[in-house]
Amino acid sequence: MFFLKETWYQLRKRGVTLLTLVLSVLLLASMALYLGSLRSNETALDNLANVIDVPVKVSDPRGESFVGLQIPSGLYDALSAADVVDLRSTAQAVGAMSKESRAISPDEGGVDTAISAANCWEQFSGLQLERVTFSAGCDKTIFAGTEGKVVVTSRFAKEYNLFPGDSFSLPLFLRNQRGGGSIWYSELGEAELFVAGVLDSVTTGTTATDIYVPTAWLREVTENAGLAFSYNSISAKLKDPLHLNEFKIAMWEQGFREAAIKSNNYTDNVLVISDELFIRTARELQKNISTFQGFLIPFFLLVIFLVALSLFLILRNSRRELAVASSLGRSKIKSGMAQFAAVFLIALLGCCLALPIMLLGGGLSVQISLSVCGLFLLCNAAGTVAALVLLLRFDAMELLTKVD
């Protein structure tokens, strides 16, 4: 009971209590700023993949061209099995729709239909989805499938009297180009196509496309004809750029190589990984985190030192009271415990005052704010013990004699 009265007596010293409370709030703010900065950098690093994309594209050996390539299907399969998202691809073919074109071989000019393939509508550059009139039950997702559902241009539909929901057959060919520039065609056979939509005639670049088909369907038709399928372009984004090195190793093992700019040493298609911005940002965040973590223990020791020094200076005027109590038979340890309890309660009050500020004003989470308060109370306790050890090192009679 006397211990509680002594503690209450210490708390009633307004000047000491106010100074200790202000000290607690200031140190809490410093710890919240430090630990909050550390946590914000860690959170930024964890969420970096959601903020900065790392595009992956297949290019020519120099890393200069990303379209009009001949990419083996095996490389596409390797990339699709890797840790990537938003995998996109394009391809091309030709057909012979008119009676005149069907009557002669493609090498003699018997092709009149340009076909573009993609696994998503967005790969058809410059085409507006609003300009497509889809058949019932069809939409742009047909390009992610493997069926022969196609979108034809209004010019093509008008010329051959086609409407959404109609079906028609078309002889298909792959257009190949040799190293010397000569062109030859591979027959794929006659395919049955379903008009899923009609697009207002649009010219993409200098080549007018007549029919837009799913890449997966065109690949299946090609492979069923016993031919090797090639993509014109492939692109994707890394799902988890934090494992960038593992991805590069996996792609190397699958046969991909990185682009050798202005070099002809490698003749196959290569990968271009646009990771410069991600790596630079990740390194900066990791550097910040390492710095904060490296000074974490010295920072806590500094807080303990400031608590000990401040409390020693604040409470040193109480030494006469402690000396009087000691001369009357009160042990220094019990007197120190009352002082410790008073300081701890003031620190706890400081936490209660600072907690809503950290949550609302500082934008810290409940978990981080409570962690800051808990760590501060530990540092405060250690500093208080250190201050009391220094404060209670006196001889009661000698101190009272000097005062008198």
Tab-separated table of C-alpha atoms in Angstrom:
chain	number	residue	atom	x	y	z
A	1	MET	CA	0.000	0.000	0.000
A	2	PHE	CA	2.820	2.366	0.839
A	3	PHE	CA	4.404	1.534	-2.533
A	4	LEU	CA	1.280	2.744	-4.359
A	5	LYS	CA	1.177	5.952	-2.311
A	6	GLU	CA	4.837	6.592	-3.044
A	7	THR	CA	4.254	6.003	-6.751
A	8	TRP	CA	1.267	8.343	-6.728
A	9	TYR	CA	3.350	10.947	-4.920
A	10	GLN	CA	5.926	10.822	-7.705
A	11	LEU	CA	3.213	11.190	-10.350
A	12	ARG	CA	1.834	14.297	-8.616
A	13	LYS	CA	5.053	16.185	-9.316
A	14	ARG	CA	3.651	18.091	-12.270
A	15	GLY	CA	6.911	19.443	-13.559
A	16	VAL	CA	8.677	16.085	-13.505
A	17	THR	CA	5.645	14.284	-14.908
A	18	LEU	CA	5.196	16.778	-17.742
A	19	LEU	CA	8.864	16.727	-18.739
A	20	THR	CA	8.904	12.917	-18.682
A	21	LEU	CA	5.693	12.775	-20.734
A	22	VAL	CA	7.049	15.186	-23.351
A	23	LEU	CA	10.268	13.154	-23.513
A	24	SER	CA	8.262	9.961	-24.030
A	25	VAL	CA	6.205	11.434	-26.872
A	26	LEU	CA	9.296	12.836	-28.624
A	27	LEU	CA	11.168	9.539	-28.408
A	28	LEU	CA	8.072	7.660	-29.567
A	29	ALA	CA	7.813	9.948	-32.576
A	30	SER	CA	11.477	9.316	-33.402
A	31	MET	CA	11.050	5.548	-33.146
A	32	ALA	CA	7.846	5.663	-35.202
A	33	LEU	CA	9.605	7.638	-37.918
A	34	TYR	CA	12.579	5.267	-37.966
A	35	LEU	CA	10.669	1.985	-37.861
A	36	GLY	CA	7.982	3.361	-40.170
A	37	SER	CA	10.618	4.274	-42.752
A	38	LEU	CA	12.129	0.805	-42.498
A	39	ARG	CA	8.754	-0.869	-42.906
A	40	SER	CA	7.705	1.393	-45.792
A	41	ASN	CA	10.864	0.458	-47.705
A	42	GLU	CA	10.246	-3.236	-47.045
A	43	THR	CA	6.633	-2.894	-48.198
A	44	ALA	CA	7.728	-0.993	-51.303
A	45	LEU	CA	10.187	-3.771	-52.161
A	46	ASP	CA	7.557	-6.472	-51.630
A	47	ASN	CA	5.071	-4.607	-53.850
A	48	LEU	CA	7.601	-3.502	-56.443
A	49	ALA	CA	6.443	-6.161	-58.893
A	50	ASN	CA	2.934	-4.656	-58.795
A	51	VAL	CA	4.276	-1.166	-59.489
A	52	ILE	CA	7.032	-1.739	-62.045
A	53	ASP	CA	6.478	-4.304	-64.782
A	54	VAL	CA	9.382	-6.253	-66.225
A	55	PRO	CA	8.482	-6.878	-69.879
A	56	VAL	CA	9.979	-9.876	-71.667
A	57	LYS	CA	10.082	-9.931	-75.449
A	58	VAL	CA	11.544	-12.229	-78.067
A	59	SER	CA	13.639	-10.323	-80.590
A	60	ASP	CA	16.106	-10.776	-83.397
A	61	PRO	CA	19.730	-11.531	-82.358
A	62	ARG	CA	20.566	-7.828	-82.063
A	63	GLY	CA	17.578	-6.990	-79.899
A	64	GLU	CA	16.340	-4.461	-82.456
A	65	SER	CA	13.198	-6.029	-83.931
A	66	PHE	CA	10.327	-7.672	-82.080
A	67	VAL	CA	7.893	-8.394	-84.935
A	68	GLY	CA	8.038	-10.267	-88.196
A	69	LEU	CA	10.198	-12.998	-86.652
A	70	GLN	CA	10.148	-16.768	-87.009
A	71	ILE	CA	10.021	-18.035	-83.444
A	72	PRO	CA	9.839	-21.820	-82.971
A	73	SER	CA	6.852	-23.042	-81.018
A	74	GLY	CA	9.173	-24.773	-78.556
A	75	LEU	CA	10.421	-21.411	-77.320
A	76	TYR	CA	6.844	-20.249	-76.817
A	77	ASP	CA	6.104	-23.394	-74.800
A	78	ALA	CA	9.203	-22.826	-72.669
A	79	LEU	CA	8.183	-19.252	-71.943
A	80	SER	CA	4.572	-20.189	-71.187
A	81	ALA	CA	5.803	-22.764	-68.663
A	82	ALA	CA	7.933	-20.138	-66.942
A	83	ASP	CA	6.872	-17.716	-64.219
A	84	VAL	CA	5.275	-15.136	-66.553
A	85	VAL	CA	1.902	-13.461	-66.987
A	86	ASP	CA	0.146	-11.675	-69.855
A	87	LEU	CA	1.803	-13.925	-72.426
A	88	ARG	CA	0.967	-12.613	-75.900
A	89	SER	CA	1.756	-13.908	-79.364
A	90	THR	CA	1.081	-13.217	-83.028
A	91	ALA	CA	1.431	-15.162	-86.277
A	92	GLN	CA	0.465	-14.912	-89.922
A	93	ALA	CA	-0.894	-17.035	-92.752
A	94	VAL	CA	-2.539	-16.558	-96.134
A	95	GLY	CA	-5.498	-18.082	-97.915
A	96	ALA	CA	-7.116	-18.466	-101.310
A	97	MET	CA	-10.737	-17.383	-101.095
A	98	SER	CA	-11.733	-16.533	-104.664
A	99	LYS	CA	-12.308	-19.119	-107.389
A	100	GLU	CA	-9.508	-17.605	-109.457
A	101	SER	CA	-6.963	-17.943	-106.618
A	102	ARG	CA	-8.000	-21.503	-105.870
A	103	ALA	CA	-7.387	-22.430	-109.484
A	104	ILE	CA	-3.647	-21.641	-109.408
A	105	SER	CA	-0.818	-22.461	-107.040
A	106	PRO	CA	0.167	-19.946	-104.340
A	107	ASP	CA	3.679	-19.672	-105.797
A	108	GLU	CA	2.074	-18.326	-108.984
A	109	GLY	CA	-0.023	-15.766	-107.119
A	110	GLY	CA	-2.869	-17.989	-105.985
A	111	VAL	CA	-3.299	-16.287	-102.616
A	112	ASP	CA	-5.637	-13.359	-102.027
A	113	THR	CA	-6.460	-13.417	-98.308
A	114	ALA	CA	-4.175	-12.022	-95.584
A	115	ILE	CA	-4.618	-13.676	-92.187
A	116	SER	CA	-3.355	-12.300	-88.868
A	117	ALA	CA	-3.360	-14.375	-85.702
A	118	ALA	CA	-3.083	-13.383	-82.046
A	119	ASN	CA	-3.980	-14.843	-78.690
A	120	CYS	CA	-5.681	-11.623	-77.543
A	121	TRP	CA	-7.470	-8.822	-79.328
A	122	GLU	CA	-5.084	-6.166	-77.982
A	123	GLN	CA	-2.273	-7.583	-80.125
A	124	PHE	CA	-4.017	-6.352	-83.254
A	125	SER	CA	-2.466	-2.912	-83.131
A	126	GLY	CA	-4.769	0.013	-83.863
A	127	LEU	CA	-8.011	-1.968	-84.027
A	128	GLN	CA	-10.912	-0.697	-81.973
A	129	LEU	CA	-13.141	-3.341	-80.431
A	130	GLU	CA	-16.137	-1.027	-80.726
A	131	ARG	CA	-15.940	-1.386	-84.507
A	132	VAL	CA	-16.619	-5.122	-84.367
A	133	THR	CA	-20.110	-6.529	-84.723
A	134	PHE	CA	-19.979	-9.888	-82.951
A	135	SER	CA	-22.204	-12.882	-83.478
A	136	ALA	CA	-24.457	-13.906	-80.588
A	137	GLY	CA	-22.432	-15.540	-77.814
A	138	CYS	CA	-19.089	-14.337	-79.159
A	139	ASP	CA	-16.738	-11.609	-77.978
A	140	LYS	CA	-13.022	-10.805	-78.003
A	141	THR	CA	-12.234	-13.862	-75.847
A	142	ILE	CA	-12.462	-16.073	-78.952
A	143	PHE	CA	-8.796	-15.232	-79.614
A	144	ALA	CA	-7.762	-16.966	-76.393
A	145	GLY	CA	-9.371	-20.191	-77.590
A	146	THR	CA	-8.515	-22.933	-80.046
A	147	GLU	CA	-11.606	-22.896	-82.272
A	148	GLY	CA	-11.817	-21.595	-85.820
A	149	LYS	CA	-13.884	-18.581	-84.823
A	150	VAL	CA	-12.692	-15.521	-86.710
A	151	VAL	CA	-13.312	-11.839	-87.267
A	152	VAL	CA	-13.431	-10.716	-90.892
A	153	THR	CA	-13.247	-7.211	-92.285
A	154	SER	CA	-16.383	-5.608	-93.655
A	155	ARG	CA	-14.732	-5.391	-97.083
A	156	PHE	CA	-14.049	-9.136	-97.066
A	157	ALA	CA	-17.538	-9.900	-95.715
A	158	LYS	CA	-19.190	-7.752	-98.383
A	159	GLU	CA	-17.140	-9.264	-101.192
A	160	TYR	CA	-18.053	-12.842	-100.236
A	161	ASN	CA	-21.510	-12.133	-98.790
A	162	LEU	CA	-20.658	-13.132	-95.225
A	163	PHE	CA	-22.468	-12.158	-92.011
A	164	PRO	CA	-21.869	-12.788	-88.279
A	165	GLY	CA	-22.802	-16.402	-87.571
A	166	ASP	CA	-21.979	-17.676	-91.077
A	167	SER	CA	-19.421	-20.381	-91.851
A	168	PHE	CA	-17.124	-20.734	-94.838
A	169	SER	CA	-14.166	-22.832	-95.977
A	170	LEU	CA	-10.768	-21.459	-96.902
A	171	PRO	CA	-7.563	-23.118	-98.210
A	172	LEU	CA	-4.711	-22.028	-95.932
A	173	PHE	CA	-0.989	-21.609	-96.575
A	174	LEU	CA	2.045	-20.565	-94.577
A	175	ARG	CA	4.152	-17.866	-96.183
A	176	ASN	CA	7.857	-18.602	-95.793
A	177	GLN	CA	10.851	-16.529	-96.734
A	178	ARG	CA	14.323	-17.903	-97.392
A	179	GLY	CA	17.503	-16.160	-96.344
A	180	GLY	CA	18.001	-14.811	-99.849
A	181	GLY	CA	14.573	-13.180	-99.832
A	182	SER	CA	12.680	-15.671	-102.043
A	183	ILE	CA	9.180	-16.618	-100.905
A	184	TRP	CA	7.549	-20.039	-100.896
A	185	TYR	CA	4.336	-21.448	-99.444
A	186	SER	CA	3.423	-24.485	-97.331
A	187	GLU	CA	-0.072	-25.886	-97.724
A	188	LEU	CA	-2.117	-26.366	-94.554
A	189	GLY	CA	-5.266	-27.720	-96.159
A	190	GLU	CA	-8.798	-26.376	-96.274
A	191	ALA	CA	-10.193	-25.037	-92.989
A	192	GLU	CA	-13.758	-24.470	-91.853
A	193	LEU	CA	-14.158	-21.024	-90.307
A	194	PHE	CA	-16.991	-19.468	-88.318
A	195	VAL	CA	-17.624	-15.725	-88.667
A	196	ALA	CA	-17.683	-14.617	-85.021
A	197	GLY	CA	-17.574	-10.943	-85.921
A	198	VAL	CA	-17.272	-8.351	-88.685
A	199	LEU	CA	-14.845	-5.434	-88.379
A	200	ASP	CA	-15.129	-2.173	-90.270
A	201	SER	CA	-12.316	-2.337	-92.834
A	202	VAL	CA	-9.029	-1.154	-91.354
A	203	THR	CA	-5.565	-1.127	-92.828
A	204	THR	CA	-2.767	-2.023	-90.437
A	205	GLY	CA	0.511	-0.589	-91.662
A	206	THR	CA	0.825	-1.263	-95.386
A	207	THR	CA	-0.681	-4.741	-95.418
A	208	ALA	CA	-4.453	-5.105	-95.316
A	209	THR	CA	-5.583	-7.986	-93.118
A	210	ASP	CA	-8.732	-9.775	-94.204
A	211	ILE	CA	-9.218	-12.297	-91.404
A	212	TYR	CA	-8.230	-12.302	-87.725
A	213	VAL	CA	-7.868	-15.740	-86.139
A	214	PRO	CA	-6.723	-17.209	-82.779
A	215	THR	CA	-3.028	-18.106	-82.658
A	216	ALA	CA	-3.662	-21.401	-80.885
A	217	TRP	CA	-6.079	-22.481	-83.615
A	218	LEU	CA	-3.624	-21.602	-86.393
A	219	ARG	CA	-0.883	-23.509	-84.598
A	220	GLU	CA	-3.095	-26.565	-84.239
A	221	VAL	CA	-3.981	-26.487	-87.943
A	222	THR	CA	-0.303	-26.136	-88.878
A	223	GLU	CA	0.848	-28.995	-86.681
A	224	ASN	CA	-1.998	-31.224	-87.854
A	225	ALA	CA	-0.649	-30.665	-91.365
A	226	GLY	CA	2.720	-32.019	-90.185
A	227	LEU	CA	4.482	-28.648	-90.352
A	228	ALA	CA	6.451	-26.697	-87.785
A	229	PHE	CA	4.644	-23.620	-86.500
A	230	SER	CA	6.409	-20.298	-85.962
A	231	TYR	CA	5.287	-17.162	-84.150
A	232	ASN	CA	5.875	-13.664	-85.478
A	233	SER	CA	6.143	-12.117	-82.023
A	234	ILE	CA	6.042	-13.167	-78.383
A	235	SER	CA	5.903	-10.966	-75.308
A	236	ALA	CA	5.104	-11.388	-71.620
A	237	LYS	CA	5.681	-9.921	-68.168
A	238	LEU	CA	7.480	-11.504	-65.251
A	239	LYS	CA	5.091	-12.643	-62.557
A	240	ASP	CA	7.644	-12.227	-59.773
A	241	PRO	CA	10.549	-9.994	-60.820
A	242	LEU	CA	12.159	-10.531	-57.402
A	243	HIS	CA	13.211	-13.933	-58.790
A	244	LEU	CA	14.649	-12.400	-61.947
A	245	ASN	CA	17.941	-14.316	-61.840
A	246	GLU	CA	16.171	-17.657	-61.465
A	247	PHE	CA	14.023	-16.787	-64.490
A	248	LYS	CA	17.081	-15.945	-66.602
A	249	ILE	CA	18.766	-19.222	-65.659
A	250	ALA	CA	15.626	-21.190	-66.506
A	251	MET	CA	15.315	-19.473	-69.887
A	252	TRP	CA	19.003	-20.099	-70.651
A	253	GLU	CA	18.479	-23.779	-69.961
A	254	GLN	CA	15.510	-23.763	-72.358
A	255	GLY	CA	17.640	-22.383	-75.176
A	256	PHE	CA	17.021	-18.646	-74.932
A	257	ARG	CA	19.936	-16.220	-75.085
A	258	GLU	CA	20.100	-12.522	-74.249
A	259	ALA	CA	20.357	-10.036	-77.084
A	260	ALA	CA	23.843	-9.119	-78.273
A	261	ILE	CA	23.388	-5.566	-79.511
A	262	LYS	CA	25.261	-4.828	-82.778
A	263	SER	CA	26.598	-8.367	-82.876
A	264	ASN	CA	26.033	-11.151	-85.378
A	265	ASN	CA	27.605	-13.884	-83.288
A	266	TYR	CA	24.231	-15.426	-82.469
A	267	THR	CA	21.726	-16.113	-85.232
A	268	ASP	CA	18.649	-17.377	-83.353
A	269	ASN	CA	15.923	-15.397	-81.633
A	270	VAL	CA	16.827	-14.039	-78.227
A	271	LEU	CA	15.149	-12.624	-75.130
A	272	VAL	CA	15.108	-8.949	-74.280
A	273	ILE	CA	14.282	-8.430	-70.604
A	274	SER	CA	13.612	-4.786	-69.771
A	275	ASP	CA	14.680	-5.002	-66.158
A	276	GLU	CA	16.884	-1.904	-65.780
A	277	LEU	CA	14.306	0.248	-63.979
A	278	PHE	CA	13.187	-2.609	-61.727
A	279	ILE	CA	16.752	-3.562	-60.777
A	280	ARG	CA	17.779	0.042	-60.120
A	281	THR	CA	14.724	0.667	-57.929
A	282	ALA	CA	15.105	-2.655	-56.089
A	283	ARG	CA	18.755	-1.928	-55.356
A	284	GLU	CA	17.907	1.491	-53.954
A	285	LEU	CA	15.231	-0.005	-51.710
A	286	GLN	CA	17.528	-2.823	-50.580
A	287	LYS	CA	20.239	-0.277	-49.832
A	288	ASN	CA	17.819	1.762	-47.730
A	289	ILE	CA	16.629	-1.334	-45.883
A	290	SER	CA	20.206	-2.455	-45.172
A	291	THR	CA	21.050	1.012	-43.850
A	292	PHE	CA	18.039	1.112	-41.548
A	293	GLN	CA	18.656	-2.440	-40.335
A	294	GLY	CA	22.352	-1.776	-39.816
A	295	PHE	CA	21.659	1.163	-37.501
A	296	LEU	CA	18.697	-0.454	-35.765
A	297	ILE	CA	20.570	-1.651	-32.670
A	298	PRO	CA	22.629	1.582	-32.341
A	299	PHE	CA	19.365	3.512	-32.645
A	300	PHE	CA	17.779	1.546	-29.800
A	301	LEU	CA	20.916	2.012	-27.691
A	302	LEU	CA	20.724	5.730	-28.399
A	303	VAL	CA	17.098	5.808	-27.228
A	304	ILE	CA	18.057	3.962	-24.046
A	305	PHE	CA	20.925	6.404	-23.470
A	306	LEU	CA	18.672	9.430	-24.004
A	307	VAL	CA	16.077	8.010	-21.604
A	308	ALA	CA	18.726	7.304	-18.982
A	309	LEU	CA	20.396	10.703	-19.338
A	310	SER	CA	17.138	12.655	-19.413
A	311	LEU	CA	15.629	10.844	-16.442
A	312	PHE	CA	18.834	11.203	-14.481
A	313	LEU	CA	18.790	14.973	-15.029
A	314	ILE	CA	15.052	15.220	-14.349
A	315	LEU	CA	15.085	13.068	-11.201
A	316	ARG	CA	18.355	14.222	-9.677
A	317	ASN	CA	16.462	16.783	-7.591
A	318	SER	CA	14.672	13.859	-5.971
A	319	ARG	CA	17.903	12.553	-4.430
A	320	ARG	CA	17.321	14.511	-1.225
A	321	GLU	CA	13.898	12.906	-0.775
A	322	LEU	CA	15.416	9.500	-1.451
A	323	ALA	CA	18.155	10.226	1.077
A	324	VAL	CA	15.583	11.197	3.708
A	325	ALA	CA	13.583	8.037	3.022
A	326	SER	CA	16.777	5.978	3.206
A	327	SER	CA	17.755	7.552	6.538
A	328	LEU	CA	14.320	6.614	7.906
A	329	GLY	CA	14.876	2.966	6.974
A	330	ARG	CA	13.311	2.850	3.520
A	331	SER	CA	15.499	0.735	1.255
A	332	LYS	CA	16.860	2.341	-1.900
A	333	ILE	CA	15.524	-0.537	-3.996
A	334	LYS	CA	11.939	0.029	-2.869
A	335	SER	CA	12.248	3.776	-3.436
A	336	GLY	CA	13.725	3.085	-6.878
A	337	MET	CA	10.866	0.721	-7.693
A	338	ALA	CA	8.366	3.491	-6.953
A	339	GLN	CA	10.300	5.830	-9.225
A	340	PHE	CA	10.415	3.119	-11.928
A	341	ALA	CA	6.677	2.505	-11.685
A	342	ALA	CA	5.929	6.238	-11.960
A	343	VAL	CA	8.156	6.640	-15.029
A	344	PHE	CA	6.690	3.511	-16.639
A	345	LEU	CA	3.118	4.773	-16.141
A	346	ILE	CA	4.062	8.127	-17.679
A	347	ALA	CA	5.646	6.315	-20.638
A	348	LEU	CA	2.503	4.214	-20.986
A	349	LEU	CA	0.437	7.406	-21.011
A	350	GLY	CA	2.758	8.758	-23.716
A	351	CYS	CA	2.070	5.640	-25.787
A	352	CYS	CA	-1.683	6.164	-25.398
A	353	LEU	CA	-1.321	9.756	-26.596
A	354	ALA	CA	1.032	8.909	-29.474
A	355	LEU	CA	-0.840	5.817	-30.722
A	356	PRO	CA	-3.732	7.647	-32.456
A	357	ILE	CA	-1.240	10.134	-33.920
A	358	MET	CA	0.796	7.275	-35.423
A	359	LEU	CA	-2.336	5.596	-36.767
A	360	LEU	CA	-4.080	8.669	-38.169
A	361	GLY	CA	-1.361	11.217	-38.767
A	362	GLY	CA	1.573	8.931	-39.494
A	363	GLY	CA	-0.356	6.414	-41.578
A	364	LEU	CA	1.241	3.471	-39.744
A	365	SER	CA	-0.589	0.191	-39.391
A	366	VAL	CA	-1.911	-0.996	-36.037
A	367	GLN	CA	0.728	-3.721	-35.897
A	368	ILE	CA	3.632	-1.327	-36.525
A	369	SER	CA	2.239	1.273	-34.098
A	370	LEU	CA	1.868	-1.305	-31.319
A	371	SER	CA	5.355	-2.610	-32.090
A	372	VAL	CA	6.757	0.908	-31.764
A	373	CYS	CA	5.020	1.343	-28.411
A	374	GLY	CA	6.222	-2.036	-27.165
A	375	LEU	CA	9.820	-1.389	-28.201
A	376	PHE	CA	9.712	2.071	-26.663
A	377	LEU	CA	8.476	0.690	-23.341
A	378	LEU	CA	11.347	-1.809	-23.348
A	379	CYS	CA	13.886	0.912	-24.168
A	380	ASN	CA	12.308	3.181	-21.593
A	381	ALA	CA	12.479	0.464	-18.944
A	382	ALA	CA	16.146	-0.193	-19.695
A	383	GLY	CA	16.943	3.530	-19.649
A	384	THR	CA	15.031	4.037	-16.408
A	385	VAL	CA	16.929	1.212	-14.718
A	386	ALA	CA	20.221	2.729	-15.885
A	387	ALA	CA	19.180	6.187	-14.633
A	388	LEU	CA	18.092	4.811	-11.245
A	389	VAL	CA	21.348	2.885	-10.861
A	390	LEU	CA	23.216	6.185	-11.259
A	391	LEU	CA	20.710	8.113	-9.184
A	392	LEU	CA	20.742	5.763	-6.193
A	393	ARG	CA	24.519	5.644	-5.875
A	394	PHE	CA	24.748	7.968	-2.880
A	395	ASP	CA	25.454	7.915	0.828
A	396	ALA	CA	22.354	9.182	2.635
A	397	MET	CA	24.143	10.796	5.593
A	398	GLU	CA	26.777	12.409	3.410
A	399	LEU	CA	24.146	13.821	1.046
A	400	LEU	CA	21.987	15.150	3.887
A	401	THR	CA	25.000	16.731	5.555
A	402	LYS	CA	25.975	18.522	2.348
A	403	VAL	CA	22.463	19.763	1.843
A	404	ASP	CA	22.219	21.059	5.341
